[in-house]
Short mmCIF file of C-alpha atoms in Angstrom, two decimals:
data_model
loop_
_atom_site.label_atom_id
_atom_site.label_comp_id
_atom_site.label_asym_id
_atom_site.label_seq_id
_atom_site.Cartn_x
_atom_site.Cartn_y
_atom_site.Cartn_z
CA MET A 1 77.74 87.90 125.02
CA LYS A 2 79.43 84.88 126.51
CA LYS A 3 80.66 84.96 130.06
CA ILE A 4 84.16 86.28 130.65
CA TYR A 5 86.44 83.77 132.26
CA GLN A 6 88.84 85.25 134.78
CA LEU A 7 91.90 83.09 134.66
CA MET A 8 95.60 83.27 133.87
CA ILE A 9 98.33 80.75 133.11
CA CYS A 10 101.76 80.30 134.62
CA LEU A 11 104.24 78.81 132.15
CA LEU A 12 107.73 77.87 133.28
CA LEU A 13 110.09 78.40 130.35
CA MET A 14 112.56 75.57 129.90
CA TYR A 15 115.50 77.56 128.59
CA GLY A 16 117.35 77.16 131.87
CA ALA A 17 115.54 80.00 133.63
CA THR A 18 114.53 79.36 137.17
CA SER A 19 111.89 82.08 137.54
CA CYS A 20 108.20 81.90 136.65
CA LYS A 21 107.00 84.21 133.90
CA GLU A 22 103.31 85.07 133.83
CA GLU A 23 101.43 85.22 130.54
CA GLU A 24 97.93 86.53 129.95
CA VAL A 25 95.89 84.08 127.92
CA LEU A 26 92.55 84.75 126.25
CA ALA A 27 89.84 82.31 127.21
CA PRO A 28 87.75 80.71 124.45
CA ASP A 29 85.60 83.27 122.59
CA GLN A 30 86.69 86.06 124.95
CA GLY A 31 88.20 88.14 122.19
CA LYS A 32 89.41 91.14 124.21
CA ASN A 33 90.05 92.67 127.64
CA PRO A 34 91.66 89.67 129.36
CA LEU A 35 91.51 89.98 133.15
CA LYS A 36 94.09 88.77 135.61
CA ALA A 37 93.01 86.51 138.45
CA SER A 38 94.60 86.24 141.88
CA SER A 39 95.08 82.47 141.56
CA VAL A 40 97.30 80.98 138.89
CA TYR A 41 95.10 78.50 137.03
CA ASN A 42 95.25 77.36 133.46
CA VAL A 43 92.64 78.23 130.87
CA SER A 44 91.02 75.11 129.43
CA TYR A 45 90.02 75.02 125.76
CA PRO A 46 87.69 72.61 123.96
CA LEU A 47 89.36 69.76 122.08
CA ASP A 48 87.92 66.97 119.96
CA TRP A 49 90.88 64.79 120.88
CA GLU A 50 89.54 61.64 119.24
CA ASN A 51 89.33 63.16 115.77
CA VAL A 52 92.02 65.83 115.68
CA LYS A 53 95.10 64.92 113.62
CA TYR A 54 97.18 67.96 114.62
CA MET A 55 97.04 69.87 117.89
CA PRO A 56 95.83 73.48 117.43
CA VAL A 57 98.48 76.21 117.74
CA ALA A 58 98.83 79.79 116.49
CA PRO A 59 99.08 80.36 112.73
CA GLY A 60 102.63 79.95 111.48
CA GLN A 61 103.64 77.53 114.26
CA LYS A 62 104.39 73.89 113.54
CA GLU A 63 101.42 71.79 114.63
CA PRO A 64 102.30 68.73 116.73
CA GLU A 65 100.61 65.57 115.55
CA ALA A 66 98.22 63.98 118.04
CA PRO A 67 100.07 61.34 120.10
CA TRP A 68 98.37 58.37 118.42
CA GLU A 69 98.98 59.58 114.86
CA THR A 70 101.42 57.53 112.78
CA GLY A 71 104.05 60.25 112.45
CA ALA A 72 104.09 61.33 116.11
CA SER A 73 107.16 60.69 118.25
CA THR A 74 106.00 59.08 121.46
CA GLY A 75 107.33 57.59 124.67
CA ILE A 76 103.93 56.04 125.47
CA ASP A 77 103.56 52.27 125.74
CA PHE A 78 101.48 50.66 122.99
CA ASP A 79 98.52 49.54 125.13
CA MET A 80 98.20 52.99 126.70
CA LEU A 81 98.82 54.88 123.45
CA TYR A 82 95.70 53.61 121.71
CA ASP A 83 93.50 53.71 124.79
CA TYR A 84 91.92 57.15 124.56
CA LYS A 85 88.40 56.82 123.15
CA ARG A 86 85.13 58.12 124.57
CA ALA A 87 83.59 54.70 123.97
CA ASP A 88 85.97 53.30 126.60
CA GLY A 89 85.06 55.94 129.17
CA TRP A 90 87.56 58.74 128.48
CA GLU A 91 86.47 62.36 128.94
CA LEU A 92 88.35 65.64 128.46
CA LEU A 93 89.32 67.37 131.70
CA TYR A 94 91.66 70.15 130.57
CA ASN A 95 93.39 71.25 127.39
CA ILE A 96 95.85 74.06 126.76
CA PHE A 97 96.28 73.68 122.98
CA ASN A 98 94.47 76.45 121.03
CA ASN A 99 94.83 78.54 117.88
CA GLN A 100 96.45 81.42 119.81
CA ARG A 101 99.20 79.38 121.40
CA THR A 102 102.69 80.26 120.17
CA GLU A 103 104.55 77.57 122.15
CA THR A 104 104.73 74.12 120.57
CA ASN A 105 104.95 72.31 123.89
CA GLY A 106 101.75 71.74 125.82
CA TYR A 107 99.37 69.28 127.42
CA PHE A 108 95.85 68.00 127.68
CA ILE A 109 94.32 65.81 130.40
CA LEU A 110 91.75 63.02 130.11
CA TYR A 111 89.79 61.23 132.81
CA ASN A 112 88.26 57.75 132.62
CA LYS A 113 84.89 57.69 134.36
CA TYR A 114 84.78 53.87 134.57
CA ARG A 115 88.30 53.42 135.95
CA GLY A 116 88.94 56.54 138.05
CA ILE A 117 92.19 57.29 136.18
CA ILE A 118 93.44 60.78 135.38
CA ARG A 119 95.97 60.89 132.52
CA LEU A 120 98.10 63.80 131.32
CA TYR A 121 99.43 63.88 127.74
CA TYR A 122 102.47 66.13 127.46
CA PHE A 123 104.29 67.26 124.30
CA THR A 124 107.83 68.43 125.06
CA GLY A 125 108.39 70.81 122.16
CA GLN A 126 111.95 71.73 121.14
CA TYR A 127 113.39 72.60 124.56
CA PRO A 128 115.14 69.42 125.78
CA LYS A 129 118.81 69.29 124.77
CA GLU A 130 119.78 66.09 126.54
CA SER A 131 118.06 62.87 127.55
CA LYS A 132 117.14 62.36 131.18
CA HIS A 133 114.60 60.35 133.10
CA MET A 134 111.46 62.05 134.36
CA VAL A 135 109.95 62.26 137.83
CA HIS A 136 106.50 63.74 138.29
CA ASN A 137 103.99 64.00 141.08
CA LEU A 138 100.40 64.85 141.77
CA SER A 139 99.73 66.68 145.03
CA LEU A 140 96.84 68.27 146.91
CA ALA A 141 96.53 71.94 147.80
CA GLY A 142 94.01 73.89 149.84
CA SER A 143 92.29 73.72 153.21
CA GLY A 144 89.68 71.27 151.96
CA THR A 145 92.23 68.59 151.11
CA THR A 146 93.56 67.98 154.64
CA SER A 147 91.59 64.77 155.14
CA SER A 148 91.00 63.94 151.47
CA PRO A 149 91.59 60.34 150.30
CA LEU A 150 91.85 61.44 146.65
CA LEU A 151 95.49 60.31 146.24
CA ASP A 152 95.46 57.29 148.57
CA PHE A 153 95.12 54.79 145.71
CA ALA A 154 97.82 56.49 143.66
CA ASP A 155 100.32 56.62 146.51
CA GLN A 156 99.68 53.44 148.52
CA GLU A 157 99.80 49.88 147.27
CA VAL A 158 98.19 48.58 150.47
CA VAL A 159 95.79 51.39 151.37
CA ASP A 160 95.56 52.48 154.99
CA PHE A 161 92.33 54.32 155.77
CA ASN A 162 94.04 55.91 158.77
CA MET A 163 96.78 57.51 156.64
CA ARG A 164 96.05 60.21 154.07
CA SER A 165 98.40 60.72 151.12
CA ARG A 166 99.08 64.33 150.17
CA ILE A 167 101.33 63.52 147.24
CA ALA A 168 101.90 60.67 144.78
CA SER A 169 105.15 60.46 142.78
CA THR A 170 106.30 58.39 139.82
CA VAL A 171 109.66 57.91 138.12
CA GLU A 172 109.25 57.18 134.40
CA LYS A 173 111.26 54.55 132.56
CA ASP A 174 111.53 56.60 129.35
CA LEU A 175 114.09 59.30 128.67
CA TYR A 176 113.06 62.90 128.09
CA ARG A 177 113.33 63.87 124.39
CA ALA A 178 112.45 66.88 122.26
CA ASN A 179 109.21 66.97 120.23
CA THR A 180 107.90 63.83 121.91
CA TRP A 181 104.63 62.86 123.56
CA TYR A 182 104.52 61.31 127.04
CA ALA A 183 101.57 60.18 129.15
CA PHE A 184 101.46 60.17 132.96
CA GLU A 185 98.56 58.78 134.95
CA TYR A 186 97.29 58.33 138.50
CA GLU A 187 94.30 56.52 139.99
CA LEU A 188 91.98 58.73 142.04
CA ALA A 189 89.96 57.60 145.06
CA TYR A 190 86.44 58.89 145.63
CA ASP A 191 86.14 61.86 147.98
CA SER A 192 82.49 62.59 148.79
CA LYS A 193 83.31 66.06 150.17
CA ILE A 194 84.55 67.58 146.89
CA PRO A 195 81.22 69.31 145.98
CA ALA A 196 81.46 71.40 149.17
CA TYR A 197 84.66 73.13 148.02
CA ASN A 198 85.98 75.35 145.22
CA LYS A 199 89.28 75.85 143.45
CA SER A 200 90.58 78.10 146.24
CA SER A 201 90.13 75.42 148.88
CA TYR A 202 90.63 72.21 146.89
CA SER A 203 93.08 71.93 143.99
CA ILE A 204 95.56 69.48 142.51
CA ILE A 205 99.10 70.33 141.45
CA TRP A 206 100.86 68.36 138.71
CA ASP A 207 104.61 68.86 138.69
CA MET A 208 107.39 67.30 136.63
CA LYS A 209 111.18 67.57 136.52
CA ALA A 210 114.11 65.92 134.78
CA LEU A 211 116.01 63.38 136.83
CA ASN A 212 119.63 62.24 136.79
CA ILE A 213 119.66 58.69 138.16
CA GLN A 214 122.87 57.46 139.75
CA ASP A 215 121.54 54.15 141.06
CA PHE A 216 118.35 52.10 140.78
CA LYS A 217 117.48 48.71 142.25
CA ALA A 218 114.30 46.65 142.45
CA ASN A 219 114.18 43.73 144.87
CA GLY A 220 117.93 44.11 145.36
CA SER A 221 118.95 44.11 141.70
CA GLY A 222 118.60 46.21 138.59
CA THR A 223 120.25 48.68 136.29
CA ILE A 224 119.77 52.29 135.24
CA THR A 225 120.30 51.49 131.57
CA GLY A 226 118.05 49.64 129.17
CA ASN A 227 115.43 47.99 131.33
CA MET A 228 114.52 50.31 134.17
CA PRO A 229 110.74 50.20 134.79
CA THR A 230 108.30 52.96 135.67
CA PHE A 231 107.77 52.83 139.42
CA SER A 232 106.11 54.64 142.31
CA ALA A 233 108.40 56.77 144.44
CA PRO A 234 106.31 58.09 147.34
CA GLY A 235 107.53 61.10 149.22
CA ILE A 236 109.53 62.77 146.44
CA ASN A 237 108.80 66.47 146.82
CA LEU A 238 109.98 68.32 143.73
CA THR A 239 110.17 71.63 145.60
CA LEU A 240 112.78 70.43 148.11
CA SER A 241 116.48 69.60 147.85
CA PRO A 242 117.38 68.19 144.42
CA ASN A 243 119.61 65.45 145.85
CA TYR A 244 117.75 62.54 147.35
CA THR A 245 117.62 58.83 148.02
CA ASN A 246 114.21 57.17 147.79
CA LYS A 247 113.20 53.73 149.05
CA SER A 248 109.75 52.35 148.39
CA ASN A 249 107.60 49.27 148.80
CA THR A 250 104.70 50.57 146.73
CA GLY A 251 105.55 48.89 143.48
CA ILE A 252 106.56 48.98 139.85
CA GLN A 253 103.82 50.26 137.55
CA ILE A 254 102.66 48.11 134.65
CA THR A 255 100.46 49.67 131.94
CA SER A 256 101.28 47.39 129.02
CA THR A 257 101.90 43.72 128.33
CA ASN A 258 105.01 44.84 126.44
CA GLN A 259 106.60 45.92 129.73
CA VAL A 260 106.47 42.27 130.80
CA ASN A 261 107.04 40.49 127.50
CA ASP A 262 109.90 42.69 126.27
CA THR A 263 111.87 42.85 129.52
CA PRO A 264 114.57 40.17 129.86
CA THR A 265 114.89 38.23 133.08
CA GLY A 266 118.14 37.56 134.88
CA SER A 267 120.29 38.51 137.83
CA SER A 268 120.76 42.10 136.59
CA SER A 269 117.08 42.64 135.77
CA TRP A 270 114.27 43.81 138.05
CA LEU A 271 112.11 41.12 136.43
CA THR A 272 112.92 37.60 137.62
CA THR A 273 111.44 34.48 136.07
CA ALA A 274 109.09 34.00 139.04
CA ILE A 275 107.91 37.62 138.97
CA LYS A 276 107.33 37.46 135.22
CA ALA A 277 105.23 34.31 135.56
CA GLY A 278 103.13 35.90 138.31
CA LEU A 279 102.64 39.11 136.32
CA SER A 280 101.66 37.24 133.17
CA LYS A 281 99.02 35.33 135.12
CA ALA A 282 97.78 38.52 136.78
CA ILE A 283 97.33 40.22 133.41
CA THR A 284 95.70 37.24 131.69
CA SER A 285 93.31 36.70 134.60
CA GLY A 286 92.68 40.40 135.14
CA VAL A 287 91.43 41.13 131.63
CA SER A 288 89.18 38.08 132.04
CA GLY A 289 87.70 39.59 135.19
CA ILE A 290 89.55 37.55 137.82
CA ALA A 291 91.79 39.08 140.50
CA THR A 292 94.92 37.06 141.17
CA ASN A 293 98.66 37.55 141.78
CA ILE A 294 98.31 41.28 142.54
CA LEU A 295 97.41 43.66 145.34
CA SER A 296 96.31 46.59 143.19
CA GLY A 297 95.16 46.80 139.59
CA ILE A 298 92.63 47.91 136.98
CA PHE A 299 91.83 45.75 133.95
CA THR A 300 89.47 46.03 131.01
CA LYS A 301 89.07 45.25 127.32
CA LYS A 302 88.57 47.96 124.70
CA LYS A 303 85.09 48.29 123.26
CA ASP A 304 86.30 47.80 119.69
CA ASN A 305 88.15 44.59 120.72
CA SER A 306 91.45 46.11 119.58
CA GLY A 307 93.25 45.16 122.79
CA ASN A 308 93.34 45.33 126.56
CA SER A 309 93.98 48.13 129.03
CA MET A 310 95.59 47.76 132.44
CA ALA A 311 97.12 49.71 135.29
CA LEU A 312 98.65 47.60 138.04
CA LYS A 313 101.40 47.77 140.59
CA LEU A 314 103.93 44.98 141.00
CA LYS A 315 104.75 44.53 144.67
CA SER A 316 108.47 45.25 144.93
CA THR A 317 111.10 47.04 146.95
CA THR A 318 112.79 49.80 144.98
CA SER A 319 115.63 52.15 145.81
CA LEU A 320 116.75 55.15 143.83
CA THR A 321 119.49 57.75 144.16
CA GLY A 322 119.26 60.77 141.91
CA THR A 323 119.38 64.51 141.35
CA ILE A 324 116.41 66.64 140.26
CA GLU A 325 116.88 69.52 137.82
CA SER A 326 114.38 72.21 138.77
CA ASN A 327 114.40 74.09 135.46
CA PHE A 328 113.65 71.22 133.15
CA GLY A 329 110.32 69.65 132.26
CA LEU A 330 106.60 70.34 132.43
CA PRO A 331 105.54 73.68 133.94
CA ARG A 332 103.95 73.33 137.37
CA LEU A 333 100.20 72.95 136.79
CA THR A 334 97.67 74.05 139.39
CA LEU A 335 94.24 72.77 138.45
CA PRO A 336 90.75 72.70 139.94
CA VAL A 337 89.25 69.30 140.70
CA PRO A 338 86.19 68.27 138.70
CA GLY A 339 83.07 67.97 140.78
CA TYR A 340 82.45 71.36 142.37
CA GLY A 341 80.91 72.83 139.25
CA ASP A 342 83.52 75.44 138.33
CA PRO A 343 81.93 77.32 135.37
CA ASP A 344 85.36 78.32 134.08
CA TYR A 345 85.89 74.69 133.05
CA ALA A 346 82.60 74.08 131.28
CA TYR A 347 84.36 72.48 128.31
CA GLY A 348 85.54 69.49 130.34
CA TYR A 349 84.17 66.69 132.49
CA ASN A 350 82.92 68.27 135.71
CA LYS A 351 81.69 65.46 137.94
CA VAL A 352 83.29 64.15 141.15
CA PRO A 353 86.12 61.75 140.17
CA GLY A 354 87.02 58.37 141.63
CA ILE A 355 85.15 55.06 141.65
CA PHE A 356 85.02 54.25 145.36
CA TYR A 357 86.64 54.44 148.76
CA ILE A 358 86.21 52.62 152.06
CA SER A 359 84.33 53.84 155.14
CA SER A 360 86.91 52.74 157.73
CA ARG A 361 89.82 50.38 158.30
CA PRO A 362 88.44 46.80 158.14
CA THR A 363 88.72 44.45 161.11
CA VAL A 364 89.70 40.81 160.53
CA GLN A 365 89.85 37.86 162.89
CA GLN A 366 93.13 36.01 163.42
CA LYS A 367 92.92 32.61 165.07
CA VAL A 368 96.12 30.97 166.27
CA ILE A 369 95.85 27.37 167.45
CA HIS A 370 98.79 25.70 169.16
CA TYR A 371 98.65 21.93 168.72
CA ALA A 372 100.89 20.43 171.40
CA LYS A 373 101.82 16.76 171.18
CA GLN A 374 102.05 15.07 174.56
CA THR A 375 105.12 13.02 175.30
CA GLU A 376 104.81 9.28 175.37
CA PHE A 377 105.04 9.12 179.16
CA GLY A 378 102.96 12.24 179.88
CA GLY A 379 103.91 15.29 181.88
CA GLY A 380 105.29 17.25 178.94
CA TYR A 381 105.06 18.04 175.25
CA ASP A 382 107.03 16.80 172.28
CA LEU A 383 108.42 19.89 170.55
CA ASP A 384 109.07 17.95 167.36
CA GLY A 385 105.39 17.09 167.07
CA SER A 386 103.92 20.44 168.11
CA TYR A 387 102.78 23.00 165.54
CA TYR A 388 100.62 26.09 165.01
CA THR A 389 97.89 27.04 162.59
CA ASN A 390 97.48 30.71 161.71
CA THR A 391 94.17 31.64 160.06
CA TYR A 392 92.52 34.93 159.02
CA ASN A 393 88.88 35.51 158.06
CA SER A 394 85.64 37.42 158.75
CA PRO A 395 86.30 41.04 157.64
CA SER A 396 83.91 43.49 159.33
CA ASN A 397 83.33 47.09 160.48
CA PHE A 398 83.59 48.73 157.06
CA GLN A 399 81.65 49.49 153.89
CA LEU A 400 82.63 50.23 150.32
CA VAL A 401 81.47 53.74 149.41
CA PHE A 402 80.79 54.10 145.68
CA ASN A 403 80.68 57.36 143.77
CA PRO A 404 77.02 58.23 142.95
CA GLU A 405 78.18 59.57 139.56
CA VAL A 406 79.49 56.10 138.72
CA LEU A 407 76.27 54.43 139.86
CA LYS A 408 74.34 56.62 137.40
CA ILE A 409 76.21 55.13 134.44
CA ALA A 410 77.23 51.66 135.62
CA SER A 411 76.45 48.87 138.06
CA ILE A 412 78.84 47.30 140.57
CA GLN A 413 79.00 43.52 140.35
CA ASN A 414 80.93 40.54 141.72
CA ILE A 415 82.26 42.16 144.89
CA LYS A 416 84.80 39.82 146.47
CA TYR A 417 86.77 39.96 149.73
CA GLU A 418 89.96 37.94 150.24
CA MET A 419 92.60 37.71 152.93
CA VAL A 420 96.21 38.08 151.74
CA LEU A 421 98.74 36.43 154.04
CA LEU A 422 102.48 35.93 153.50
CA ASN A 423 103.04 32.18 153.40
CA ASP A 424 105.36 31.10 156.20
CA GLY A 425 104.67 27.38 156.22
CA GLU A 426 102.26 24.84 154.75
CA ILE A 427 99.06 26.34 153.32
CA THR A 428 95.97 25.08 155.17
CA SER A 429 93.34 27.55 153.91
CA GLY A 430 93.09 29.47 150.65
CA ARG A 431 95.30 29.15 147.58
CA ILE A 432 98.91 30.04 146.84
CA GLU A 433 99.55 33.17 144.76
CA THR A 434 102.90 34.61 143.69
CA ILE A 435 102.74 38.37 144.22
CA GLY A 436 105.98 40.11 143.34
CA ASP A 437 108.79 37.81 144.41
CA LYS A 438 106.98 36.08 147.31
CA GLN A 439 104.22 33.53 147.85
CA TYR A 440 101.01 34.31 149.71
CA ALA A 441 97.98 32.45 151.01
CA VAL A 442 94.88 34.10 149.53
CA GLY A 443 91.19 33.40 150.09
CA ALA A 444 88.03 34.22 152.01
CA VAL A 445 89.82 32.23 154.69
CA ALA A 446 93.62 32.20 154.47
CA GLY A 447 96.00 30.32 156.73
CA TYR A 448 99.05 28.14 157.09
CA LYS A 449 100.64 25.58 159.38
CA THR A 450 104.03 26.27 160.93
CA SER A 451 106.33 25.00 163.65
CA ALA A 452 107.06 28.53 164.93
CA GLU A 453 104.59 30.68 166.82
CA PRO A 454 103.09 33.12 164.25
CA SER A 455 102.65 36.86 164.64
CA THR A 456 100.55 39.38 162.70
CA GLU A 457 103.48 40.74 160.69
CA GLY A 458 102.86 38.50 157.69
CA PHE A 459 99.27 39.62 157.18
CA VAL A 460 99.14 42.01 154.21
CA GLY A 461 95.50 43.04 154.16
CA LEU A 462 92.01 42.58 152.78
CA ARG A 463 91.92 42.39 148.99
CA VAL A 464 88.75 43.85 147.50
CA SER A 465 87.78 43.25 143.88
CA PHE A 466 84.68 44.08 141.86
CA LYS A 467 83.50 44.86 138.35
CA VAL A 468 82.26 48.21 137.10
CA VAL A 469 79.74 47.27 134.39
CA PRO A 470 78.78 50.29 132.22
CA ASN A 471 75.13 50.61 131.24
CA ASP A 472 75.99 51.40 127.61
CA GLY A 473 77.67 48.07 126.83
CA THR A 474 81.25 49.23 127.31
CA PRO A 475 83.34 46.26 128.55
CA ALA A 476 83.38 45.79 132.31
CA VAL A 477 86.31 47.10 134.35
CA LEU A 478 87.87 44.93 137.07
CA ILE A 479 89.17 46.99 139.99
CA VAL A 480 91.41 45.44 142.65
CA LYS A 481 92.52 47.14 145.87
CA THR A 482 94.08 45.85 149.11
CA PHE A 483 93.43 47.55 152.44
CA LYS A 484 95.32 47.45 155.71
CA CYS A 485 93.27 45.97 158.57
CA ASN A 486 92.86 45.98 162.30
CA ILE A 487 93.49 42.48 163.65
CA VAL A 488 91.67 40.80 166.53
CA THR A 489 93.61 37.72 167.69
CA THR A 490 92.20 34.65 169.41
CA ASN A 491 94.57 32.00 170.80
CA GLN A 492 93.70 28.38 171.45
CA PHE A 493 95.76 25.55 172.94
CA ILE A 494 94.97 21.94 171.97
CA THR A 495 96.81 18.83 173.12
CA TYR A 496 96.90 15.56 171.24
#
């Protein structure tokens, strides 16, 4: 007799009710005597997602087509839609579709073991009656998550080792529609302490609500109709007041070349000509294995050569004013984290997630040299001829910590460290890159010449890039992350 799983599921009904209604669900092969558990977790069922044409539901219910089937209604971008195969690193984490399920809405979750990305596929069912934007977040719960870096990559564009993110939020560009598939994803950082915990002390919560947007701007311009992008919105807590204003510097999310190619430029668009050129170069270079024009990104080619896959953040300043509707959207999901060997989730991937993290905040050296031109007659300096050089290099006092589970199936190659410095003069070291709507000096040594005394405010961080090269011949994955640094400044005065 197979082991009895002791779980239950909490499903929020989207008929306008605001209360949570509990439902007992039979685990796979359990057959009878379902037992209630004290924690509200969702039963996970096996799913051959690559080969299933229709999602399993109870007899007599209309079966939703899988999201990538021809007849399925989907709000998923093309490049993401057809990126779901095991050959490219995807594994099943959780699935709620089964032949006893009477509701047509539901979800399943995949994880990519070469990229560190968790992705939720959600089918809305028949409940939505009006189109709205969606806001969702992934948060941490439990005593073991207090110092966890798991969501640092998802929440922070420039990652600060000294600041832990408890929640990562995203506003989606697509409108919420009935009987439609959507996909939401976050990048997870490696947390070496996960195996020491269990689902009572270390869980993730995935929450989603409908969103009425009154105003949206990116880099000072934009519109809420037609061309609004998907973007990070850190700090949105879906359990608090529904009325909010959010301002963010963490970036617009790009998961498809279509988001760049199909978005018009202009004064009313978030995508200017300069930003579009920089993004196009970032994508072209990224899928070729070269990090440029970005602070954060993941790039790879599909194993069957059918296209490319990417997940990057465009550096931008966004502002949003909106109202959350609490009784609309995906039920609040409380899920265990893979990696602590929970036997109740034996059907899914159960290894520690994330590709890597960093051991501490890096330290970099800033050298400021003041070149003072002496006056013709001596005794003073010619201000018109004096200038400064501002240079950063020599990162130290840190290590990259890679997930042992990744090292079992892949090698890490081409690790590269580069300074990223906002250009405030004439570049003297490094190369010029357009990141977002500004120009930066980037290189192992990065610096510029200026007439004004420089500070440390323009230094963005240390950009780290490397390739994850799978042992089975799957195309390599380029991962790019930028980290905030401690700065040690040396000043020098030279006359000429």
